[in-house]
XYZ file of C-alpha atoms in Angstrom:
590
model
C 31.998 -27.799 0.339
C 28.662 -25.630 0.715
C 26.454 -26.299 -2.089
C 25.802 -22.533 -2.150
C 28.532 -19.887 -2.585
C 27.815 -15.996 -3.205
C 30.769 -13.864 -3.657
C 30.092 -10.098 -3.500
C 32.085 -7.438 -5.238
C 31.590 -3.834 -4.607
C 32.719 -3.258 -8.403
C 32.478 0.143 -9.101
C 31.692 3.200 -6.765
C 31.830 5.881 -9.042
C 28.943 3.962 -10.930
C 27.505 2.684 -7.793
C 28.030 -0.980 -8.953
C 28.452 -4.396 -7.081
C 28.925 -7.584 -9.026
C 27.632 -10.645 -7.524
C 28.254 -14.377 -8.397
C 25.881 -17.282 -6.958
C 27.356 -20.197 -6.990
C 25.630 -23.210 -7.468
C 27.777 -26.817 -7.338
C 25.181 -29.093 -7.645
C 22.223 -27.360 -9.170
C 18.982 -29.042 -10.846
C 18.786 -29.399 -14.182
C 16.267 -26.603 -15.176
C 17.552 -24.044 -11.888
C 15.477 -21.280 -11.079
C 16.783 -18.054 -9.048
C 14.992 -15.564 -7.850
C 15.292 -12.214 -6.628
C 13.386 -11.041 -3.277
C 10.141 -8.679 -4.256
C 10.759 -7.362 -0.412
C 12.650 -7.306 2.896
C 11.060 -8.537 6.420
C 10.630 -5.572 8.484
C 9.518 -3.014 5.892
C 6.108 -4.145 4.048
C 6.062 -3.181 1.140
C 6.446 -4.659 -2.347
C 9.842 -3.155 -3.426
C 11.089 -5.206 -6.470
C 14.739 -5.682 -5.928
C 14.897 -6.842 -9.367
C 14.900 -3.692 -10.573
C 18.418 -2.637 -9.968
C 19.854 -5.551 -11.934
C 21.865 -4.147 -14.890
C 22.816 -7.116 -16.198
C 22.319 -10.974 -15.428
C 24.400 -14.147 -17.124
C 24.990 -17.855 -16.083
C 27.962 -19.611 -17.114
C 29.160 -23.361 -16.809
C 32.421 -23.599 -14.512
C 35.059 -26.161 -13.147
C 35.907 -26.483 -9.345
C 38.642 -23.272 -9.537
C 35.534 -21.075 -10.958
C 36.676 -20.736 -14.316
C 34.436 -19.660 -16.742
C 33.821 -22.675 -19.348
C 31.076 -21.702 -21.122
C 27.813 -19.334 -21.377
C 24.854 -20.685 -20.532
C 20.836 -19.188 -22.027
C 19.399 -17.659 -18.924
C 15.621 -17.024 -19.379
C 13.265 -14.551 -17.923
C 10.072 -15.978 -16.041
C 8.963 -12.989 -14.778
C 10.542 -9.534 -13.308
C 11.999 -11.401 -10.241
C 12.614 -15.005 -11.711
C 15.180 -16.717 -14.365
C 15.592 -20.313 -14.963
C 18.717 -21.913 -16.165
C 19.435 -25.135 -18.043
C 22.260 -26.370 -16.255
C 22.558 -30.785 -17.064
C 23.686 -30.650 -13.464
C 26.841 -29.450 -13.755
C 28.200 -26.072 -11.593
C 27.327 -22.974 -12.538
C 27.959 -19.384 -11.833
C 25.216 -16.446 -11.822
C 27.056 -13.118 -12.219
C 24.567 -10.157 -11.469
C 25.720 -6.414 -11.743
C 23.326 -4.535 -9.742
C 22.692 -0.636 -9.045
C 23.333 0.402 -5.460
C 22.609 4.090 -4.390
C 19.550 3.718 -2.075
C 20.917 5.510 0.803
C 17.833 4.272 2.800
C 18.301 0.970 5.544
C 16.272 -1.194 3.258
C 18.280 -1.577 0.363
C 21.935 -1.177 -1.179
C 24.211 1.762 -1.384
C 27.970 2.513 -2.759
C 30.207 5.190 -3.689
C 34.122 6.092 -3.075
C 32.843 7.126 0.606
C 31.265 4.229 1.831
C 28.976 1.086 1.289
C 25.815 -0.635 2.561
C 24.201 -3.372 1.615
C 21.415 -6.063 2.387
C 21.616 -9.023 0.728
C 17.985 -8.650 -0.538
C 19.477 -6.326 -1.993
C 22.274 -8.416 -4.350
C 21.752 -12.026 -3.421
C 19.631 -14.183 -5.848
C 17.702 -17.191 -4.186
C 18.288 -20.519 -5.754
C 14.854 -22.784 -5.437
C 15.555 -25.626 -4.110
C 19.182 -24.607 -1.942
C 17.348 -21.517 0.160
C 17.584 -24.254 3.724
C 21.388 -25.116 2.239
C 24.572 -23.776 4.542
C 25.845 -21.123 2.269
C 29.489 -19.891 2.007
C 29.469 -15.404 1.064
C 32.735 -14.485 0.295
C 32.955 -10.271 0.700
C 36.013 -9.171 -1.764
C 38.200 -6.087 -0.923
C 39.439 -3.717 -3.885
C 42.427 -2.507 -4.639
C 40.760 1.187 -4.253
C 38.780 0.692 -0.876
C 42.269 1.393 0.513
C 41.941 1.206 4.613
C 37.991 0.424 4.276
C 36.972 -2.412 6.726
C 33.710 -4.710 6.732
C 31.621 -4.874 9.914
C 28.257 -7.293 10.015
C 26.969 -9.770 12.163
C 27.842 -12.785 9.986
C 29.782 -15.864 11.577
C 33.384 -15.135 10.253
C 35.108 -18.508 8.587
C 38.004 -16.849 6.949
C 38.174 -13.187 7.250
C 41.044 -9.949 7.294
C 41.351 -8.106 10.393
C 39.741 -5.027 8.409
C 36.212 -7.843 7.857
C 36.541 -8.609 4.359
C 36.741 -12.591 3.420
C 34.756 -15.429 4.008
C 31.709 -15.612 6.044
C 29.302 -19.165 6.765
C 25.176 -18.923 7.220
C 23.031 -21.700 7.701
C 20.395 -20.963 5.275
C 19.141 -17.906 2.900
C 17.301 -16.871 6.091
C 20.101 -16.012 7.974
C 21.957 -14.345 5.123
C 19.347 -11.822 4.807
C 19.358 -10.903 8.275
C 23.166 -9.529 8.610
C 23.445 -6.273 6.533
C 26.915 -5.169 5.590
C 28.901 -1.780 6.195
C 31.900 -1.300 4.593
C 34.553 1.989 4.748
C 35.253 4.381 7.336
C 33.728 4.175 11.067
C 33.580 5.669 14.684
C 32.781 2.623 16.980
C 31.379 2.524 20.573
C 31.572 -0.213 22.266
C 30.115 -1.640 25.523
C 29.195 -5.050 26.978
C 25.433 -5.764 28.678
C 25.469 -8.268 31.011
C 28.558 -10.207 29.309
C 27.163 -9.816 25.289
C 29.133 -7.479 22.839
C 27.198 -4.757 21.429
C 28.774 -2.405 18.825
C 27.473 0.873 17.174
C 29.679 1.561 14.090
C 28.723 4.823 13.057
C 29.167 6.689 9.303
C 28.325 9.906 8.089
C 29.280 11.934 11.474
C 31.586 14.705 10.544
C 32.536 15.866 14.282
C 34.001 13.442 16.922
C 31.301 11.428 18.610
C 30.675 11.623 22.197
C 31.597 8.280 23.021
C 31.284 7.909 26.303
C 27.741 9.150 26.558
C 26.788 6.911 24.037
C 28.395 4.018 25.666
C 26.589 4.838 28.672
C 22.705 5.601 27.662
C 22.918 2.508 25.068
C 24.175 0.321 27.568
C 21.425 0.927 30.290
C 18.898 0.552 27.459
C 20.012 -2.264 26.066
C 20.383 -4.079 29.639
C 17.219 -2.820 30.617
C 15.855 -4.762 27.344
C 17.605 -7.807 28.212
C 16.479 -7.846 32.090
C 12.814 -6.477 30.869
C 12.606 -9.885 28.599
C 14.167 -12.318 30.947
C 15.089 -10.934 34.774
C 16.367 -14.085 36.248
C 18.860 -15.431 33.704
C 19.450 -11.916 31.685
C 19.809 -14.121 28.993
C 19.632 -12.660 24.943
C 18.769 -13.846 22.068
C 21.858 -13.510 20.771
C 25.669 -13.989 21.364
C 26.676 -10.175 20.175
C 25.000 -7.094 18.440
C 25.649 -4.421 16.336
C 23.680 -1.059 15.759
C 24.555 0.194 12.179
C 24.332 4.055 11.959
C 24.353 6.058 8.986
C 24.174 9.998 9.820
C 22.922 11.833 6.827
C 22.010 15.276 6.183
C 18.002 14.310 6.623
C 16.468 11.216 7.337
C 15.134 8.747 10.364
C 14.285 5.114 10.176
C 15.424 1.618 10.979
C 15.008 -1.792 10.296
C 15.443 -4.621 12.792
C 17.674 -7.796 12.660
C 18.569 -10.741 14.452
C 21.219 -9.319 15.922
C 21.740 -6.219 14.492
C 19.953 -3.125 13.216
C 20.470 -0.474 10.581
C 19.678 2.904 11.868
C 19.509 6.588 9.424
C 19.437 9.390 11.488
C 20.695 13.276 10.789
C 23.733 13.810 11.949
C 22.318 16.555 14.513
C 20.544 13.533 16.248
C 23.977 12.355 17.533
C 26.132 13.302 20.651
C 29.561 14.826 19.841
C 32.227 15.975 22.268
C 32.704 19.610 21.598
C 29.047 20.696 20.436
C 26.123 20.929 22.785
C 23.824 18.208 22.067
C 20.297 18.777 20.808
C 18.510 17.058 23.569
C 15.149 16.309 21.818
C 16.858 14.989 18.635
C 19.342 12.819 20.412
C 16.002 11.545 22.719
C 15.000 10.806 19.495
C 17.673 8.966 18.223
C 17.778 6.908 21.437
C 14.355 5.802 21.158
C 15.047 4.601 17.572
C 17.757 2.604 19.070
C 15.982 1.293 21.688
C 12.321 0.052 19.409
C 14.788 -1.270 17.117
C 16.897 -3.259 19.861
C 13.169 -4.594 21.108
C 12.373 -6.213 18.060
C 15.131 -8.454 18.583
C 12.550 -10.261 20.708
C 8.973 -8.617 19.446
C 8.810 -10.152 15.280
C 12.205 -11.489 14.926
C 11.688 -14.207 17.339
C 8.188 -13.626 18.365
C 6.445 -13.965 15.270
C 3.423 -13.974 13.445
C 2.071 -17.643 11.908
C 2.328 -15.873 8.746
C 5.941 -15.133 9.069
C 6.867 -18.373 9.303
C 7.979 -18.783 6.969
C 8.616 -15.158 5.016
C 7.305 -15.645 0.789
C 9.870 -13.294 -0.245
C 8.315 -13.262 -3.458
C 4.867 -11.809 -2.560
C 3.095 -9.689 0.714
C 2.919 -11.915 3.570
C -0.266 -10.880 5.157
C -1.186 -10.122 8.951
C -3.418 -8.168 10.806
C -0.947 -8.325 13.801
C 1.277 -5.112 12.909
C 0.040 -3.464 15.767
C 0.650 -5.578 17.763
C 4.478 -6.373 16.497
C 5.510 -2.372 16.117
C 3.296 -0.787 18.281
C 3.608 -2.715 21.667
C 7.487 -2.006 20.231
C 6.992 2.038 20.062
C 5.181 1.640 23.131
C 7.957 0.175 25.077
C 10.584 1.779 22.913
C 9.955 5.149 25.491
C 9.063 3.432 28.103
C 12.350 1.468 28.755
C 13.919 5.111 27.957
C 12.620 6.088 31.244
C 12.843 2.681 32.808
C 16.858 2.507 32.215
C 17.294 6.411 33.466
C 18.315 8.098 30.054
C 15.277 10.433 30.152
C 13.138 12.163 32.845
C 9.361 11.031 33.833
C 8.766 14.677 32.240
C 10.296 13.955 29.254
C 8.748 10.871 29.342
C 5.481 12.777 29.947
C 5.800 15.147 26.731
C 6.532 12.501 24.398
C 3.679 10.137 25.426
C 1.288 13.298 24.961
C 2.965 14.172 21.852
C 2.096 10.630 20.597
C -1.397 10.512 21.780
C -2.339 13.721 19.997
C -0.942 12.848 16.828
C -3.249 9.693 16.527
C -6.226 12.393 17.377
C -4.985 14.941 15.648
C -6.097 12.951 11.956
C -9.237 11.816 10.565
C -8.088 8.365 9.498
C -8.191 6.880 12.779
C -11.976 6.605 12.577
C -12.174 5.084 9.227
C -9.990 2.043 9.571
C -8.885 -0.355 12.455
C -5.464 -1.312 13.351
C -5.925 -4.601 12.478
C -6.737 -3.355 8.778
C -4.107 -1.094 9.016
C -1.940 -3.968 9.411
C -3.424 -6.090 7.015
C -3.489 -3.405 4.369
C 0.343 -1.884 5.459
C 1.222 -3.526 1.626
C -0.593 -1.323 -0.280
C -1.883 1.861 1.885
C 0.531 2.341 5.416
C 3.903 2.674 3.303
C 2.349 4.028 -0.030
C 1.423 7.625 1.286
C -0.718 10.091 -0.962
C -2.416 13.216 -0.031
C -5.112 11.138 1.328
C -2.945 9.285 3.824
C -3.906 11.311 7.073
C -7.869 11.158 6.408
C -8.115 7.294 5.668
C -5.266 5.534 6.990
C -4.608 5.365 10.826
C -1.307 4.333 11.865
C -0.701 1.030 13.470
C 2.714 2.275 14.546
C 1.004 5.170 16.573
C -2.208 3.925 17.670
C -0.998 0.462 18.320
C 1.225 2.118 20.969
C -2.063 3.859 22.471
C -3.208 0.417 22.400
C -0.218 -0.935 24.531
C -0.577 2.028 26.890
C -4.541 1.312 27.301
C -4.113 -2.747 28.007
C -1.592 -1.602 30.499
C -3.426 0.902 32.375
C -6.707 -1.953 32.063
C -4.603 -4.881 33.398
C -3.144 -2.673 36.221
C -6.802 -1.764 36.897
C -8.312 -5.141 36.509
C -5.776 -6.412 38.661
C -5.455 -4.068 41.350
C -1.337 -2.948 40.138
C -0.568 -6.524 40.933
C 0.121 -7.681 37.209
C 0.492 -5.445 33.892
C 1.407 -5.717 30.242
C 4.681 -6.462 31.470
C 3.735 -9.691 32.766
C 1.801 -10.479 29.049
C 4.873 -9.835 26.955
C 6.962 -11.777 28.921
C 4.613 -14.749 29.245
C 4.646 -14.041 25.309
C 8.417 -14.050 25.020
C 8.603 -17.566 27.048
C 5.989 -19.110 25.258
C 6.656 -17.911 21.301
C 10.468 -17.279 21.448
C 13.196 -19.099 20.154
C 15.095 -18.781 23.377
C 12.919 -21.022 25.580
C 9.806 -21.444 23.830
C 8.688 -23.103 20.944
C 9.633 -20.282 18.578
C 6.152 -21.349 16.826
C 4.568 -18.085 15.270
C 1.095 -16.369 16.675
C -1.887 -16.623 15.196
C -3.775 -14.306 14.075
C -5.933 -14.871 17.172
C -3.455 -16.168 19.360
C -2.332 -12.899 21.622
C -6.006 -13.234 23.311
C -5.424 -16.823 24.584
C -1.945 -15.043 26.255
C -3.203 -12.300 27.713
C -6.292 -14.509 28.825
C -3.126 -17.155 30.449
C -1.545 -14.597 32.174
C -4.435 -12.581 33.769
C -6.868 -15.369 33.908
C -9.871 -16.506 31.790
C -12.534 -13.856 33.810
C -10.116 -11.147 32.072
C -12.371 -11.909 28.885
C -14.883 -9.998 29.596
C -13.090 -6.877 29.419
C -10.639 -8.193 26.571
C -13.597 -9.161 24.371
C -15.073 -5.655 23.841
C -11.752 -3.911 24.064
C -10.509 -6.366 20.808
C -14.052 -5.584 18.850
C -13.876 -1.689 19.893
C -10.344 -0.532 19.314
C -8.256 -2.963 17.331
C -10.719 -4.690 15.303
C -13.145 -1.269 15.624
C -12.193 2.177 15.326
C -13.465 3.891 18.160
C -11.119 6.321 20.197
C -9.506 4.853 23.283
C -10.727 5.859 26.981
C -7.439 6.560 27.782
C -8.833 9.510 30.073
C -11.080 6.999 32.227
C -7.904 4.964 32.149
C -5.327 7.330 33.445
C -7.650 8.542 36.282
C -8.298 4.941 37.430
C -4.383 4.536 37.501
C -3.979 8.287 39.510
C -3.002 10.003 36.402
C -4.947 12.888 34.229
C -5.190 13.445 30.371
C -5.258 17.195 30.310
C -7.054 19.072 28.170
C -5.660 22.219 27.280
C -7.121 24.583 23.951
C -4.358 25.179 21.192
C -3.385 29.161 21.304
C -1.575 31.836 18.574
C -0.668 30.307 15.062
C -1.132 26.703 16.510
C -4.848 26.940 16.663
C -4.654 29.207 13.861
C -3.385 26.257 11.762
C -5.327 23.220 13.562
C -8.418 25.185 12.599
C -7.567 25.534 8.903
C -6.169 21.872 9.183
C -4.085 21.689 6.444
C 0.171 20.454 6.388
C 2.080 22.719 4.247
C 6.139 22.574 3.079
C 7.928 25.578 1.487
C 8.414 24.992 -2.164
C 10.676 27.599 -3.953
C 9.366 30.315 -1.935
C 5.786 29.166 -2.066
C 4.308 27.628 0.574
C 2.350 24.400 -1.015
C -0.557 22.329 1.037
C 0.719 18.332 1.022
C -2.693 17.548 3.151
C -6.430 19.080 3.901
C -7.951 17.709 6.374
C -11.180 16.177 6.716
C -13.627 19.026 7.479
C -11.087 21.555 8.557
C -11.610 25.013 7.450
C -9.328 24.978 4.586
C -11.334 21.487 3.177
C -14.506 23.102 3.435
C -13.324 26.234 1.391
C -12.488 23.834 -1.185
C -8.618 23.975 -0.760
C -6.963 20.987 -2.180
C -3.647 18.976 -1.426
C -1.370 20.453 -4.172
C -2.888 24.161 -4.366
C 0.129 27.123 -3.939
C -1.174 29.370 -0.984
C -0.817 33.204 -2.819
C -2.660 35.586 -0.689
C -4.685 35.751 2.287
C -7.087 38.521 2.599
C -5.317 40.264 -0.216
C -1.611 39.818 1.814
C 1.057 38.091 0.179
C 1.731 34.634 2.097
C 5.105 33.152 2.449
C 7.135 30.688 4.577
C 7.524 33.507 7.014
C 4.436 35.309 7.312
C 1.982 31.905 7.253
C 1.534 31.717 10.953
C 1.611 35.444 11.449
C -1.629 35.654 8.849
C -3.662 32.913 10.352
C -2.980 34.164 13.787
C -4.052 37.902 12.964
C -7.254 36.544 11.072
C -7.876 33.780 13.149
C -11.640 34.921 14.373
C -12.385 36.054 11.306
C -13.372 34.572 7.535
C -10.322 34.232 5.241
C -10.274 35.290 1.138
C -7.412 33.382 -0.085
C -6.464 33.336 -3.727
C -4.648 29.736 -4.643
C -2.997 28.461 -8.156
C -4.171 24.749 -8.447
C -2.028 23.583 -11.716
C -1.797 27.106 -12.454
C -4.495 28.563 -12.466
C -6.102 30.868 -10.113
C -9.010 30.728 -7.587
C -10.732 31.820 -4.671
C -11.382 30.306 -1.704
C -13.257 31.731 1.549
C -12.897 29.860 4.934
C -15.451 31.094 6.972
C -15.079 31.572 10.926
C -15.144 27.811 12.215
C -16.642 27.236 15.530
C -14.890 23.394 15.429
C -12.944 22.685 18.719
C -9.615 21.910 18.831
C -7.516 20.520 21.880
C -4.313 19.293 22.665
C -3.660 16.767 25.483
C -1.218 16.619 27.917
C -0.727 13.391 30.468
C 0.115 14.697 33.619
C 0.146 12.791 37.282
C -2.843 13.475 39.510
C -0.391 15.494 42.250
C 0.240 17.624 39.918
C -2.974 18.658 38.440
C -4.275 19.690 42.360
């Protein structure tokens, strides 16, 4: 018998309700449960707790029956102790679930999601215990199946029953999908990879799917170990949820849950929108990556996750942005997209890390470190004092590529580092033992030799522990390829100039962000302010661009309501220089 059992209801889907028992056989006399502040992969402080309607603890028998109530006191907003005398008890949690997101818990008479950081209490003391979670099927879920990456002990042949998990670990890393699906299914080298897909409302294009995630994924495999094309992992599924808006994942062990629009995806009889579907593939494949990058290869400070509090590290960049830089890069590398493609999305993503302020006010590595509180709590503020580890730590990955390849003559690359990284820090082969916080230096310094450090030691204290702008120009040309400079034209310089970001609110058009000494921040417009007029002309969603492209060289009198009241701002004729750049290969630029 498992000294841990959790059975999960989903209880009431008009109310968006799942009941939740933890069962405890052998619990301590005073027993503490707790329920996780956060969930790996997405740092920030969410309090799970929250969604609890209701929480009891009752004294039971070995069939479950309900002997007695038990007094079940509050510690704190994520903690309850118990006074048990050491005899079984039962934890019955109703909990709130309509979070549509890939972080939390979601149900209605359509379909269900769920993480069990989500509905799963930890019990101190049992969190190392094998645990038994028993998934229940209603009479009204009707021809709903389960699918997750749990070991199956006991289960239906639609998923729901009993499932078997080594520790509390494990449990959280297997989310749960329960109703309708469309599956593809494929096999890379030998390993069973799923995408289970909800939310489309066309027929999905199967095939295609089948065959652009299956040369991504085995291009993943090969990348992380070419002679044995060995995994991590004995099967994987991705977990898609199309939804009118929305884009994000989070990554698991050996699965991932994936929110995309449904216009993102590939269906049989419409014509697919090529950039949004190259977008939805390179969500799949930076999600797929971290199977190796963080959930094997891990920070020290992971190891292991407080799920109680933030688990500091000023290694994000290195975690998800040597993932979005390789995310692309195996795009191209496994065939689904062009080198031009390629191209435009690599420029794309070097001009929005120089296209905000924040960049040159905070490092990566304090990006990282601060992700708790600043990276995932956005204000209108964000863009002028936060730089993104995401973004720039891909720019990173890109520059210590183009630098080894330099360094070395093209003989080794970054390539050569994150494999040495994988063999030495993953569970796989290595010693699974996390990285320190200074510990990628003394593997790049392994794998291109100890005279690399004196080009490693002023890139670390210039661009990830310093904020200066990378010379990714000097890099490219040393590597026969260009960074292009080319001037913004029309409405786009019109609007780069002003340097604001607008969205359309009830026919207004509102400013979400000014810019650090744009024009529009030196005028004295504000985040919040309603754009009325412009030069005496009405301004609207439709006519914005138009406007700032016909008075473009000149200055601007634009009338604003800032909480409702109005004022006048003039943005005189700026002289600042904006660019775009465009990465191009050295052929083509003569």
């Amino acid at each position: 018998m498992a000294s841990i059992e959790y059975v999960i209801r989903p209880f009431d889907p008009l109310g968006h309700y799942f009941e939740v028992d933890l069962i405890i056989w052998h619990p301590h006399a005073v027993q503490e449960v707790k329920m996780p502040a956060w969930i790996p992969g997405s740092y920030m402080i969410r309090d799970f707790s929250r969604q609890i309607v209701s929480i009891h603890a009752y004294k039971i028998n070995k069939k479950l029956d309900l002997i007695a109530p038990l007094i079940i006191d509050a510690i704190d907003s994520n903690t309850w102790q118990i006074h048990t005398l050491q005899k079984p008890i039962l934890i019955r949690s109703k909990i709130y679930a309509f979070d549509s997101s890939v972080r939390a818990a979601y149900l209605d008479q359509f379909r269900g999601f769920f993480n069990h950081t989500s509905l799963c209490l930890q019990a101190t003391g049992f969190t190392e215990k094998p645990t038994l979670v028993h998934i229940e099927k209603q009479d009204w879920m009707n021809t709903w199946s389960l699918i997750t990456s749990m070991n199956p002990k006991r289960v239906s042949k639609n998923g729901f029953g009993t499932y078997h998990v080594k520790n509390y670990d494990e449990l959280i890393d297997h989310p749960v999908s329960l109703g309708h699906f469309q599956i593809v299914r494929w096999k890379s080298f030998g390993i069973n990879h799923h995408m289970v897909i909800q939310g489309a409302t066309e027929a999905i294009d199967g095939a295609r799917l089948e065959k652009d995630l299956k040369a991504i994924t085995q291009a993943h495999i090969a990348f992380f170990e070419p002679d044995t094309v060995q995994a991590p992992f004995k099967n994987y599924i991705f977990h898609v949820n199309a939804s009118a808006h929305g884009y994000g994942g989070l990554e698991h062990r050996n699965s991932t849950a994936l929110l995309c629009k449904r216009s993102d995806l590939p269906y049989k009889n419409l014509v697919i929108q090529q950039p949004s579907y190259e977008d939805f593939l390179g969500l799949c494949s930076h999600e797929y990556f971290h199977a190796w990058n963080v959930k094997n290869i891990q920070p020290a400070a992971f190891q292991p996750y407080d799920l109680q509090t933030r688990n500091h590290t000023q290694l994000l960049w290195l975690f998800e942005g040597f993932t979005s830089y390789y995310d692309d890069l195996q795009l191209i590398r496994s065939g689904v997209i062009s080198l031009d493609v390629y191209l435009e999305r690599l420029s794309k993503s070097i001009n929005l890390v120089l296209s905000t302020s924040g960049r040159l006010k905070q490092s990566v590595a304090k990006s990282s470190f601060d992700a708790w509180t600043k990276y995932y709590i956005v204000d209108e503020n964000t863009p002028n004092s936060v730089v993104s580890y995401y973004a720039k730590g891909s720019l990173i990955a890109l520059a210590l590529d183009l630098l080894i390849r330099q360094y070395t003559k093209q003989e080794k690359s970054l390539d050569d580092v994150m494999q040495r990284l994988w063999k030495k820090h993953g569970n796989l082969n290595g010693s699974g033992s996390g990285i320190t916080e200074n510990g990628f230096k003394d593997v790049v310094l392994e794998v291109i030799g100890d005279e690399f450090k004196s080009a490693w030691n002023p890139f670390e204290n210039r661009y990830i522990t310093g904020k200066d702008d990378l010379p990714l120009k000097d890099l490219f040309e040393a590597n026969q390829w260009s960074l292009v400079e080319a001037p913004f034209t029309g409405s786009e310089l019109a609007l780069q100039r002003l340097g604001i970001r607008t969205l359309n609110q009830d026919a207004w058009v509102k400013v979400t962000h000014a810019l650090d000494h744009g024009s529009a921040h030196l005028a004295g417009i504000a985040a919040g302010d309603l754009l009325i007029s412009m030069n005496r002309e009405r301004i609207t969603p439709m006519n914005l661009n138009s406007l700032l492209e016909r008075f473009a060289n000149q200055s601007i009198q634009v009338m604003v309501f800032r909480q409702d009241i109005l004022h006048e701002c003039v943005i005189e004729k700026n002289d600042r220089h904006f660019s775009k750049w465009t990465v191009q290969s050295i052929q083509s630029n003569t």
